[in-house]
Each structure stands twice: as C-alpha cells, then as structure tokens.
CSV table of C-alpha atoms and ligand atoms in Angstrom, one decimal:
chain,number,residue,atom,x,y,z
A,140,MET,CA,-4.3,16.7,-19.4
A,141,ILE,CA,-5.6,16.0,-15.9
A,142,ASN,CA,-6.4,12.3,-15.3
A,143,LEU,CA,-9.7,12.3,-13.5
A,144,TYR,CA,-8.9,9.0,-11.8
A,145,GLY,CA,-6.6,10.9,-9.5
A,146,LEU,CA,-9.1,13.3,-8.1
A,147,THR,CA,-11.0,13.0,-4.8
A,148,LEU,CA,-14.6,13.9,-5.0
A,149,GLN,CA,-13.8,17.1,-3.2
A,150,LYS,CA,-11.1,18.1,-5.7
A,151,LEU,CA,-13.4,17.2,-8.6
A,152,GLU,CA,-16.1,19.4,-7.1
A,153,SER,CA,-13.7,22.4,-6.9
A,154,LEU,CA,-12.7,21.7,-10.5
A,155,MET,CA,-16.3,21.7,-11.6
A,156,LEU,CA,-16.9,25.1,-9.9
A,157,GLU,CA,-13.8,26.4,-11.7
A,158,GLU,CA,-15.3,25.1,-15.0
A,159,LYS,CA,-18.5,27.0,-14.2
A,160,GLN,CA,-20.4,23.8,-13.7
A,161,SER,CA,-22.5,22.8,-10.7
A,162,LYS,CA,-20.9,20.9,-7.8
A,163,PHE,CA,-23.3,18.1,-8.6
A,164,ARG,CA,-21.5,17.5,-11.9
A,165,ALA,CA,-18.7,15.9,-9.9
A,166,LYS,CA,-21.0,13.2,-8.3
A,167,GLN,CA,-22.4,12.7,-11.8
A,168,LEU,CA,-18.9,12.1,-13.2
A,169,PHE,CA,-18.0,9.8,-10.3
A,170,THR,CA,-21.1,7.7,-11.1
A,171,TRP,CA,-20.1,7.4,-14.8
A,172,ILE,CA,-16.4,6.8,-14.0
A,173,TYR,CA,-16.6,4.3,-11.2
A,174,GLU,CA,-20.1,2.9,-10.9
A,175,LYS,CA,-20.7,2.5,-14.7
A,176,GLY,CA,-17.0,2.1,-15.6
A,177,VAL,CA,-17.2,4.5,-18.6
A,178,THR,CA,-13.9,5.5,-20.0
A,179,ASN,CA,-15.1,7.6,-22.9
A,180,PHE,CA,-16.6,11.0,-22.2
A,181,ASP,CA,-19.0,10.7,-25.2
A,182,ASP,CA,-20.7,7.9,-23.5
A,183,MET,CA,-21.8,10.2,-20.6
A,184,SER,CA,-25.2,10.7,-22.0
A,185,ASP,CA,-26.6,13.1,-19.4
A,186,ILE,CA,-23.7,15.6,-19.8
A,187,SER,CA,-24.1,18.3,-22.4
A,188,LYS,CA,-22.2,18.0,-25.7
A,189,SER,CA,-20.5,21.3,-25.1
A,190,PHE,CA,-19.2,20.2,-21.7
A,191,ARG,CA,-18.2,16.8,-23.0
A,192,ASP,CA,-16.0,18.7,-25.5
A,193,VAL,CA,-14.4,20.6,-22.7
A,194,LEU,CA,-13.8,17.3,-20.8
A,195,LYS,CA,-12.2,15.7,-23.9
A,196,GLU,CA,-10.0,18.7,-24.4
A,197,LYS,CA,-8.6,19.1,-20.9
A,198,TYR,CA,-9.1,15.8,-19.1
A,199,CYS,CA,-8.6,12.1,-19.6
A,200,LEU,CA,-9.5,8.7,-18.1
A,201,GLU,CA,-6.4,6.6,-18.7
A,202,LYS,CA,-5.4,3.4,-16.9
A,203,PRO,CA,-1.9,1.9,-16.8
A,204,ALA,CA,-1.2,-0.7,-19.5
A,205,ILE,CA,-0.5,-4.4,-18.7
A,206,PHE,CA,3.2,-5.0,-19.7
A,207,THR,CA,3.3,-8.6,-18.4
A,208,LYS,CA,1.0,-10.8,-16.4
A,209,GLN,CA,1.9,-13.9,-14.3
A,210,GLU,CA,-0.4,-16.2,-12.5
A,211,ALA,CA,0.8,-18.5,-9.7
A,212,SER,CA,-0.6,-22.0,-8.9
A,213,ASP,CA,-2.4,-20.5,-5.8
A,214,GLY,CA,-4.3,-18.0,-8.0
A,215,THR,CA,-2.0,-15.1,-7.2
A,216,VAL,CA,-1.7,-12.7,-10.1
A,217,LYS,CA,1.3,-10.4,-10.6
A,218,LEU,CA,1.1,-7.6,-13.1
A,219,LEU,CA,3.9,-5.5,-14.4
A,220,LEU,CA,2.1,-2.2,-15.3
A,221,GLU,CA,3.5,0.4,-17.7
A,222,MET,CA,2.7,4.0,-17.0
A,223,LYS,CA,2.4,6.7,-19.7
A,224,ASP,CA,6.1,7.7,-19.4
A,225,GLY,CA,7.2,4.1,-19.6
A,226,ALA,CA,7.8,3.7,-15.9
A,227,LYS,CA,6.9,0.2,-14.8
A,228,VAL,CA,5.6,-1.0,-11.4
A,229,GLU,CA,4.4,-4.3,-10.0
A,230,THR,CA,1.0,-5.0,-8.4
A,231,VAL,CA,-0.2,-8.2,-6.9
A,232,LEU,CA,-3.6,-9.8,-6.4
A,233,MET,CA,-3.9,-12.3,-3.5
A,234,ARG,CA,-6.9,-14.5,-3.0
A,235,TYR,CA,-7.6,-14.8,0.7
A,236,ASN,CA,-10.7,-16.8,1.9
A,237,TYR,CA,-12.1,-13.5,3.1
A,238,GLY,CA,-11.7,-11.5,-0.1
A,239,ASN,CA,-9.5,-10.3,-3.0
A,240,VAL,CA,-6.5,-8.4,-1.7
A,241,ILE,CA,-4.4,-6.2,-3.9
A,242,CYS,CA,-0.9,-5.2,-2.9
A,243,VAL,CA,-0.3,-1.7,-4.4
A,244,SER,CA,3.0,-0.1,-5.2
A,245,SER,CA,3.4,3.6,-4.2
A,246,GLN,CA,6.6,4.6,-6.0
A,247,VAL,CA,8.8,3.6,-8.9
A,248,GLY,CA,11.7,2.0,-7.1
A,249,CYS,CA,12.4,2.9,-3.4
A,250,ASN,CA,15.1,4.9,-1.6
A,251,MET,CA,14.6,3.6,1.9
A,252,GLY,CA,17.4,1.2,1.5
A,253,CYS,CA,16.3,-1.7,3.8
A,254,SER,CA,19.1,-4.2,3.5
A,255,PHE,CA,16.8,-7.3,3.2
A,256,CYS,CA,14.4,-6.0,0.6
A,257,ALA,CA,14.5,-6.6,-3.2
A,258,SER,CA,12.4,-3.6,-4.1
A,259,GLY,CA,15.0,-1.2,-2.8
A,260,LEU,CA,17.6,-2.6,-5.2
A,261,LEU,CA,16.0,-0.3,-7.8
A,262,LYS,CA,16.5,3.3,-6.6
A,263,LYS,CA,13.5,5.5,-6.6
A,264,GLN,CA,12.8,7.1,-10.0
A,265,ARG,CA,9.7,9.0,-9.0
A,266,ASN,CA,6.5,8.9,-6.9
A,267,LEU,CA,3.4,7.4,-8.3
A,268,GLU,CA,0.5,9.8,-9.0
A,269,SER,CA,-2.8,9.1,-7.2
A,270,HIS,CA,-4.4,8.2,-10.6
A,271,GLU,CA,-1.7,5.6,-11.2
A,272,MET,CA,-2.3,3.9,-7.9
A,273,VAL,CA,-6.1,4.0,-8.5
A,274,GLY,CA,-5.2,2.6,-11.9
A,275,GLU,CA,-3.5,-0.4,-10.3
A,276,ILE,CA,-6.9,-1.4,-8.8
A,277,LEU,CA,-8.9,-0.5,-11.9
A,278,VAL,CA,-6.8,-2.7,-14.1
A,279,MET,CA,-7.0,-5.6,-11.6
A,280,ASN,CA,-10.8,-5.1,-11.3
A,281,ASP,CA,-11.0,-5.3,-15.1
A,282,LEU,CA,-9.3,-8.7,-15.0
A,283,LEU,CA,-11.7,-9.9,-12.2
A,284,LYS,CA,-14.8,-8.7,-13.9
A,285,SER,CA,-15.3,-11.8,-16.1
A,286,ALA,CA,-15.5,-13.9,-12.9
A,287,ASN,CA,-17.9,-11.3,-11.4
A,288,GLU,CA,-15.4,-10.5,-8.7
A,289,LYS,CA,-13.6,-7.3,-7.6
A,290,ILE,CA,-10.9,-6.1,-5.2
A,291,THR,CA,-12.3,-6.0,-1.7
A,292,HIS,CA,-9.1,-5.2,0.3
A,293,VAL,CA,-6.1,-3.0,-0.3
A,294,VAL,CA,-2.6,-3.1,1.2
A,295,VAL,CA,-0.1,-0.4,0.3
A,296,MET,CA,2.8,-2.8,0.7
A,297,GLY,CA,4.3,-3.0,-2.8
A,298,THR,CA,7.3,-1.2,-4.0
A,299,GLY,CA,7.9,2.2,-2.4
A,300,GLU,CA,7.5,4.0,0.8
A,301,PRO,CA,4.0,5.4,1.0
A,302,PHE,CA,4.9,8.1,3.5
A,303,ASP,CA,7.6,9.3,1.2
A,304,ASN,CA,4.7,10.0,-1.2
A,305,TYR,CA,2.2,11.2,1.4
A,306,ASP,CA,-0.2,13.5,-0.4
A,307,ASN,CA,-0.7,11.2,-3.4
A,308,VAL,CA,-1.2,8.2,-1.2
A,309,ILE,CA,-3.8,10.0,1.0
A,310,ASP,CA,-5.7,11.2,-2.1
A,311,PHE,CA,-5.6,7.6,-3.4
A,312,VAL,CA,-7.0,6.3,-0.2
A,313,ARG,CA,-9.8,8.9,-0.1
A,314,ILE,CA,-10.7,8.0,-3.7
A,315,ILE,CA,-10.9,4.3,-3.3
A,316,ASN,CA,-12.7,4.6,0.1
A,317,ASP,CA,-15.3,7.0,-1.4
A,318,GLN,CA,-18.8,5.5,-1.4
A,319,LYS,CA,-19.4,7.0,-4.8
A,320,ALA,CA,-16.1,5.6,-6.2
A,321,LEU,CA,-14.7,2.1,-5.4
A,322,ALA,CA,-16.3,2.0,-1.9
A,323,ILE,CA,-13.5,-0.1,-0.4
A,324,GLY,CA,-14.1,0.1,3.4
A,325,ALA,CA,-11.5,2.0,5.5
A,326,ARG,CA,-11.0,-1.1,7.6
A,327,HIS,CA,-10.2,-3.0,4.5
A,328,ILE,CA,-7.3,-0.7,3.6
A,329,THR,CA,-3.8,-0.9,5.2
A,330,VAL,CA,-0.9,1.5,4.6
A,331,SER,CA,2.5,0.1,5.6
A,332,THR,CA,5.4,2.4,6.5
A,333,CYS,CA,9.0,1.8,7.4
A,334,GLY,CA,8.5,4.4,10.1
A,335,ILE,CA,8.5,8.2,9.4
A,336,PRO,CA,7.4,9.8,12.7
A,337,ASP,CA,5.9,13.1,11.5
A,338,LYS,CA,3.9,11.4,8.8
A,339,ILE,CA,2.6,8.8,11.2
A,340,ARG,CA,1.3,11.6,13.4
A,341,LYS,CA,-0.2,13.4,10.4
A,342,TYR,CA,-1.9,10.2,9.2
A,343,GLY,CA,-3.5,9.9,12.7
A,344,GLN,CA,-5.1,13.3,12.1
A,345,GLU,CA,-6.6,12.7,8.7
A,346,GLY,CA,-9.8,11.5,10.2
A,347,LEU,CA,-9.6,8.3,8.2
A,348,GLN,CA,-10.3,4.8,9.8
A,349,ILE,CA,-7.6,3.2,7.6
A,350,ASN,CA,-5.3,0.6,9.2
A,351,LEU,CA,-1.6,1.4,9.8
A,352,ALA,CA,1.2,-1.2,9.7
A,353,ILE,CA,4.7,-0.4,10.8
A,354,SER,CA,7.7,-2.3,9.5
A,355,LEU,CA,9.7,-2.8,12.7
A,356,HIS,CA,11.8,-5.9,12.1
A,357,ALA,CA,14.1,-5.3,15.1
A,358,PRO,CA,13.6,-4.5,18.7
A,359,ASN,CA,16.6,-2.3,19.3
A,360,ASN,CA,18.4,0.5,17.6
A,361,GLU,CA,21.6,-1.3,16.9
A,362,LEU,CA,20.0,-4.1,15.0
A,363,ARG,CA,17.3,-1.9,13.3
A,364,SER,CA,19.8,0.6,12.0
A,365,LYS,CA,21.8,-2.3,10.4
A,366,LEU,CA,18.6,-3.6,8.7
A,367,MET,CA,16.9,-0.4,8.0
A,368,LYS,CA,18.7,2.8,7.0
A,369,VAL,CA,15.6,4.8,8.0
A,370,ASN,CA,16.3,4.0,11.7
A,371,ARG,CA,19.5,6.0,11.6
A,372,ALA,CA,17.4,9.1,10.9
A,373,TYR,CA,14.4,8.1,13.0
A,374,PRO,CA,15.4,5.8,15.8
A,375,LEU,CA,13.0,3.9,18.0
A,376,GLU,CA,12.8,6.6,20.7
A,377,GLU,CA,11.2,8.8,18.0
A,378,LEU,CA,9.2,6.1,16.2
A,379,ILE,CA,7.4,4.6,19.2
A,380,PRO,CA,6.1,7.9,20.7
A,381,ALA,CA,4.8,8.8,17.2
A,382,VAL,CA,3.0,5.5,17.0
A,383,LYS,CA,1.6,6.2,20.5
A,384,ASP,CA,0.4,9.6,19.4
A,385,TYR,CA,-1.2,8.1,16.3
A,386,ILE,CA,-3.1,5.6,18.4
A,387,ASP,CA,-4.3,8.3,20.8
A,388,HIS,CA,-5.6,10.5,17.9
A,389,ALA,CA,-7.0,7.9,15.6
A,390,GLY,CA,-8.2,5.5,18.2
A,391,ARG,CA,-7.0,2.6,16.1
A,392,ARG,CA,-4.7,-0.3,16.9
A,393,VAL,CA,-1.6,-0.7,14.8
A,394,THR,CA,0.2,-3.8,13.4
A,395,TYR,CA,4.0,-4.2,13.7
A,396,GLU,CA,5.4,-6.2,10.8
A,397,TYR,CA,8.4,-8.3,11.8
A,398,ILE,CA,10.4,-10.3,9.3
A,399,MET,CA,11.9,-13.4,10.8
A,400,LEU,CA,15.6,-13.5,9.7
A,401,LYS,CA,17.5,-16.6,10.7
A,402,GLY,CA,20.1,-16.0,13.4
A,403,VAL,CA,19.6,-12.2,13.1
A,404,ASN,CA,16.4,-11.1,14.9
A,405,ASP,CA,14.6,-14.4,15.7
A,406,SER,CA,15.8,-15.3,19.3
A,407,LEU,CA,13.6,-15.4,22.4
A,408,GLU,CA,15.7,-12.5,23.7
A,409,HIS,CA,14.6,-10.5,20.7
A,410,ALA,CA,11.0,-11.5,21.4
A,411,ARG,CA,11.4,-10.3,25.0
A,412,GLN,CA,12.8,-6.9,23.8
A,413,LEU,CA,10.1,-6.6,21.2
A,414,CYS,CA,7.2,-7.1,23.7
A,415,GLU,CA,8.9,-4.7,26.1
A,416,LEU,CA,9.4,-2.1,23.3
A,417,ILE,CA,5.8,-2.1,22.0
A,418,LYS,CA,4.2,-2.2,25.4
A,419,PRO,CA,3.2,1.5,25.4
A,420,THR,CA,1.4,1.0,22.1
A,421,TYR,CA,-1.8,-0.9,21.4
A,422,ALA,CA,-0.6,-3.3,18.8
A,423,TYR,CA,-0.6,-6.6,17.0
A,424,ILE,CA,2.5,-8.3,15.7
A,425,ASN,CA,2.5,-9.9,12.3
A,426,LEU,CA,5.5,-12.2,11.8
A,427,ILE,CA,6.6,-12.4,8.2
A,428,PRO,CA,8.3,-15.5,6.8
A,429,TYR,CA,11.3,-14.0,5.0
A,430,ASN,CA,11.5,-14.5,1.2
A,431,ASP,CA,15.1,-15.0,0.3
A,432,VAL,CA,16.6,-12.3,-1.9
A,433,LEU,CA,19.6,-13.8,-3.7
A,434,GLU,CA,21.9,-10.8,-3.3
A,435,ASN,CA,21.9,-10.1,0.4
A,436,GLY,CA,22.7,-13.3,2.4
A,437,TYR,CA,19.7,-13.2,4.7
A,438,HIS,CA,17.7,-16.4,5.2
A,439,ARG,CA,14.3,-17.3,6.5
A,440,ALA,CA,14.1,-18.4,10.1
A,441,ASP,CA,13.1,-22.1,10.8
A,442,SER,CA,9.4,-22.7,11.3
A,443,GLU,CA,10.0,-24.0,14.9
A,444,THR,CA,11.8,-20.7,15.7
A,445,VAL,CA,9.0,-18.6,14.3
A,446,HIS,CA,6.4,-20.6,16.4
A,447,ALA,CA,8.5,-20.3,19.6
A,448,PHE,CA,8.8,-16.5,19.0
A,449,MET,CA,5.1,-16.3,18.4
A,450,ASP,CA,4.3,-18.3,21.6
A,451,TYR,CA,6.5,-16.0,23.6
A,452,CYS,CA,4.7,-12.9,22.4
A,453,LEU,CA,1.3,-14.5,22.9
A,454,LYS,CA,2.2,-15.5,26.4
A,455,HIS,CA,3.2,-12.0,27.1
A,456,GLY,CA,-0.2,-10.7,26.0
A,457,VAL,CA,0.6,-9.5,22.5
A,458,GLN,CA,-1.7,-10.8,19.7
A,459,THR,CA,0.6,-12.3,17.2
A,460,THR,CA,0.0,-13.9,13.8
A,461,ILE,CA,2.2,-15.4,11.1
A,462,ARG,CA,1.7,-14.0,7.6
A,463,LYS,CA,0.2,-16.4,5.0
A,464,GLU,CA,2.3,-16.7,1.9
A,465,PHE,CA,1.2,-16.2,-1.7
A,466,GLY,CA,2.6,-16.4,-5.1
A,467,THR,CA,6.1,-17.7,-4.1
A,468,ASP,CA,6.4,-19.5,-7.5
A,469,ILE,CA,6.2,-16.2,-9.4
A,470,ASP,CA,8.4,-14.0,-7.2
A,471,ALA,CA,5.2,-12.2,-6.1
A,472,ALA,CA,5.8,-12.6,-2.4
A,473,CYS,CA,6.7,-9.9,0.1
A,474,GLY,CA,9.8,-8.0,-0.7
A,475,GLN,CA,10.3,-9.8,-4.0
A,476,LEU,CA,8.7,-7.1,-6.2
A,477,ARG,CA,11.0,-5.6,-8.6
A,478,ALA,CA,10.7,-4.9,-12.3
A,479,LYS,CA,13.1,-7.7,-13.4
A,480,GLN,CA,12.0,-7.2,-17.0
A,481,GLU,CA,13.7,-3.8,-17.0
A,482,GLY,CA,17.0,-5.6,-17.2
A,483,LYS,CA,18.4,-3.6,-14.3
A,484,LEU,CA,19.1,-6.8,-12.2
B,239,SAH,N1,7.9,0.8,2.5
B,239,SAH,C1,6.8,0.2,3.2
B,239,SAH,C2,5.9,-0.7,2.3
B,239,SAH,C3,6.6,-1.6,1.4
B,239,SAH,S1,7.4,-3.0,2.0
B,239,SAH,C4,7.3,-0.5,4.4
B,239,SAH,O1,8.4,-0.5,4.7
B,239,SAH,O2,6.4,-1.0,5.2
B,239,SAH,C5,6.2,-4.1,2.6
B,239,SAH,C6,6.6,-5.1,3.6
B,239,SAH,O3,7.4,-6.2,3.0
B,239,SAH,C7,7.5,-4.5,4.7
B,239,SAH,O4,7.2,-4.9,6.0
B,239,SAH,C8,8.9,-5.0,4.3
B,239,SAH,O5,9.8,-4.9,5.3
B,239,SAH,C9,8.5,-6.4,3.9
B,239,SAH,N2,9.6,-7.1,3.1
B,239,SAH,C10,10.6,-6.5,2.4
B,239,SAH,N3,11.4,-7.5,1.9
B,239,SAH,C11,10.9,-8.7,2.3
B,239,SAH,C12,11.3,-10.0,2.0
B,239,SAH,N4,12.3,-10.3,1.3
B,239,SAH,N5,10.5,-11.0,2.6
B,239,SAH,C13,9.5,-10.7,3.4
B,239,SAH,N6,9.1,-9.4,3.6
B,239,SAH,C14,9.8,-8.4,3.1
C-alpha cells in the first residue's frame, strides 16, 4: 500500500499516468486530501467508482496515531506519535506570537552522537518516510482545528538528522510547501542540520526558498569535535565553504545555532573566534539556552554570560538573537525529545 500523504504533486501525477488516468487526477486528489481533508476514498464524489476501487486496493491515507499527549502551561503541546510499525517519535507545537510552529522529527532515534543531546541517546532505528513527517503536521492540524487554527511554520529540529534522510525530507518539504497541499510558505520552513557538506550544497541547488540552520555550537575544530562527533568526519574547513556555496547558489542567509554551555563554549574568546569563523558567510547567530540533560554533565550558561556573548557578536556586525524557550515543564524543549515511554532510558 502506498500512502498518498508521502507523494509530491509531481510524483502523484506520474503515478496517475501509470494508472492510465489523466494528470489532472493528481490535482483533484490533492484537493480532496489536503483542502477538504478527506481520508476515505469513497467520499471523493467526482472520482469514478471503478477508480475509487483501484485507489482503495493499492493506496491509503493513514496518519500516525497519538500515543501520548502532553500540554505545558505555556500552551506547548508534545505528542508521542506511533507509526504503523510501532515506531514512536515526538513532535512539538509551539505557540509564538507570529504563528503556530511545529518541531518535526525526521528519524526514529539519531546516530549523529552529539554529546549534549538527549535525542541521540536513542540510536537510530530508521528514517521517517515523507508521509510520516507530513503525518506529524496533519495530526497537529487535526488538534488545532477545533480552535480554527493550523500550523503556520515548520522547523525540522526534532529527533534525527534531516540530511541523513535527505530524499524523504525534501519530498516532505515539497509537499507541505505546495499551494495545493498545506501551502506552508518556504520562508516559514526551516531545516536544521548538524553539518553534512555535500547535502548542504545539494540543498542549495533544489530551487527551494526554505531556510537553512546549521548547528555549529563551537568555533574551532578541537572543541567542536568533542561536542559533535560529525565534526571529526566533516571539520570546519569543509563545513564553512559548503555553507558559503549554499549561500551563493540559494541566495539565502543561514542561521548558525549555538548552544551556550557553561564554561565550555561561552567565553568572549569563543565569541571572537565565532565571528571570525563565520565572516565569509552571510549569517545570523541564534544562541540557544541549553536544556540540561541529566546524563551528560553539561550545564546552561548564565544569563549574563549569554548576553555578554550576544553583545560581542552584535558589536562585531553579526545579527544575533537568543532562542525563546517553550514547554520546559514537559521536557519538550530543544534537545529533550526522546521517547521516554519506550522504557529505554
Ligand atoms: N540534527 C539536526 C536537527 C535536530 S537537533 C541538527 O543537529 O541541527 C535541533 C537543535 O537542538 C540542534 O541545534 C541541537 O544541537 C539542539 N539541541 C540538542 N540538544 C539540546 C539541548 N539539550 N538544549 C538545547 N538545544 C539542544
């Protein structure tokens, strides 16, 4: 059974041609699926009975099931979703003043092995399919429907490394961005990577106006390799030129994410090195208050230290912001996603 939620309009059009249908059928199906929210082929009244039977036999429209739901005092919602094979992933809704932001997981577990991150404590079991990522948004939209709201912004910053699941993530982005599907504007979608140079370059050539965020977290190789295993394979002298190529091709500014870890990467000397390092790239810095993960011994930098770091970067001409926090009382904050209910931790 092919899950239609995982097909871009272009792929659905080719499929319709294979089914000896007109290409237009694909647009018709998209309207039923996304605009009208129909999940049962028999409700698609302008599609012939014989083709509806074909659809029922070979295709499905299945969304993940809600295994648990937690709501924080600030309105943040964290869902543990269960996929058809029993795999479970978390997805988080954050209510910013400018819209409803969903933080989407891209893999079940993660193999990148960043030493500060809780998600990576659960090794990768598999990639998520594009229909499962689309499903994360559809399930959240179903919850928001009663309040007459919907998801307006998407960040692929949940569990997993999106560029370790490149093709599915790109299909996912194309589907949610499609005017005939969820119509989420490209500038409202951000993919965050730990820094895989060839995929960063490829992403720049997709012709998408999607935002790119790079998890940097350290301004030199020695420290970055300690914090992020991926830096041993792709050190800064490979990462930064790839980001530069991305910017040249896509014409888009990038954001560097930088977790502030007390006594580890938070000094003004680190800020100096950071500004120097990213100079060749057209970029913002987003400083992330670290959320303590019990097992690893890292701690959040003091607020004054974070502000001094930000002031240094601002004075040196780099636009810098501090990430707003959500859902801390339900472990829904950055890096805290992990399927605790699985009993693995
Ligand atoms: N693999 C991708 C996306 C998932 S991680 C990436 O590395 O970008 C999303 C962001 O959360 C990354 O910047 C990651 O470094 C950060 N993060 C991980 N653990 C964190 C923690 N405990 N506190 C704050 N941010 C964390």
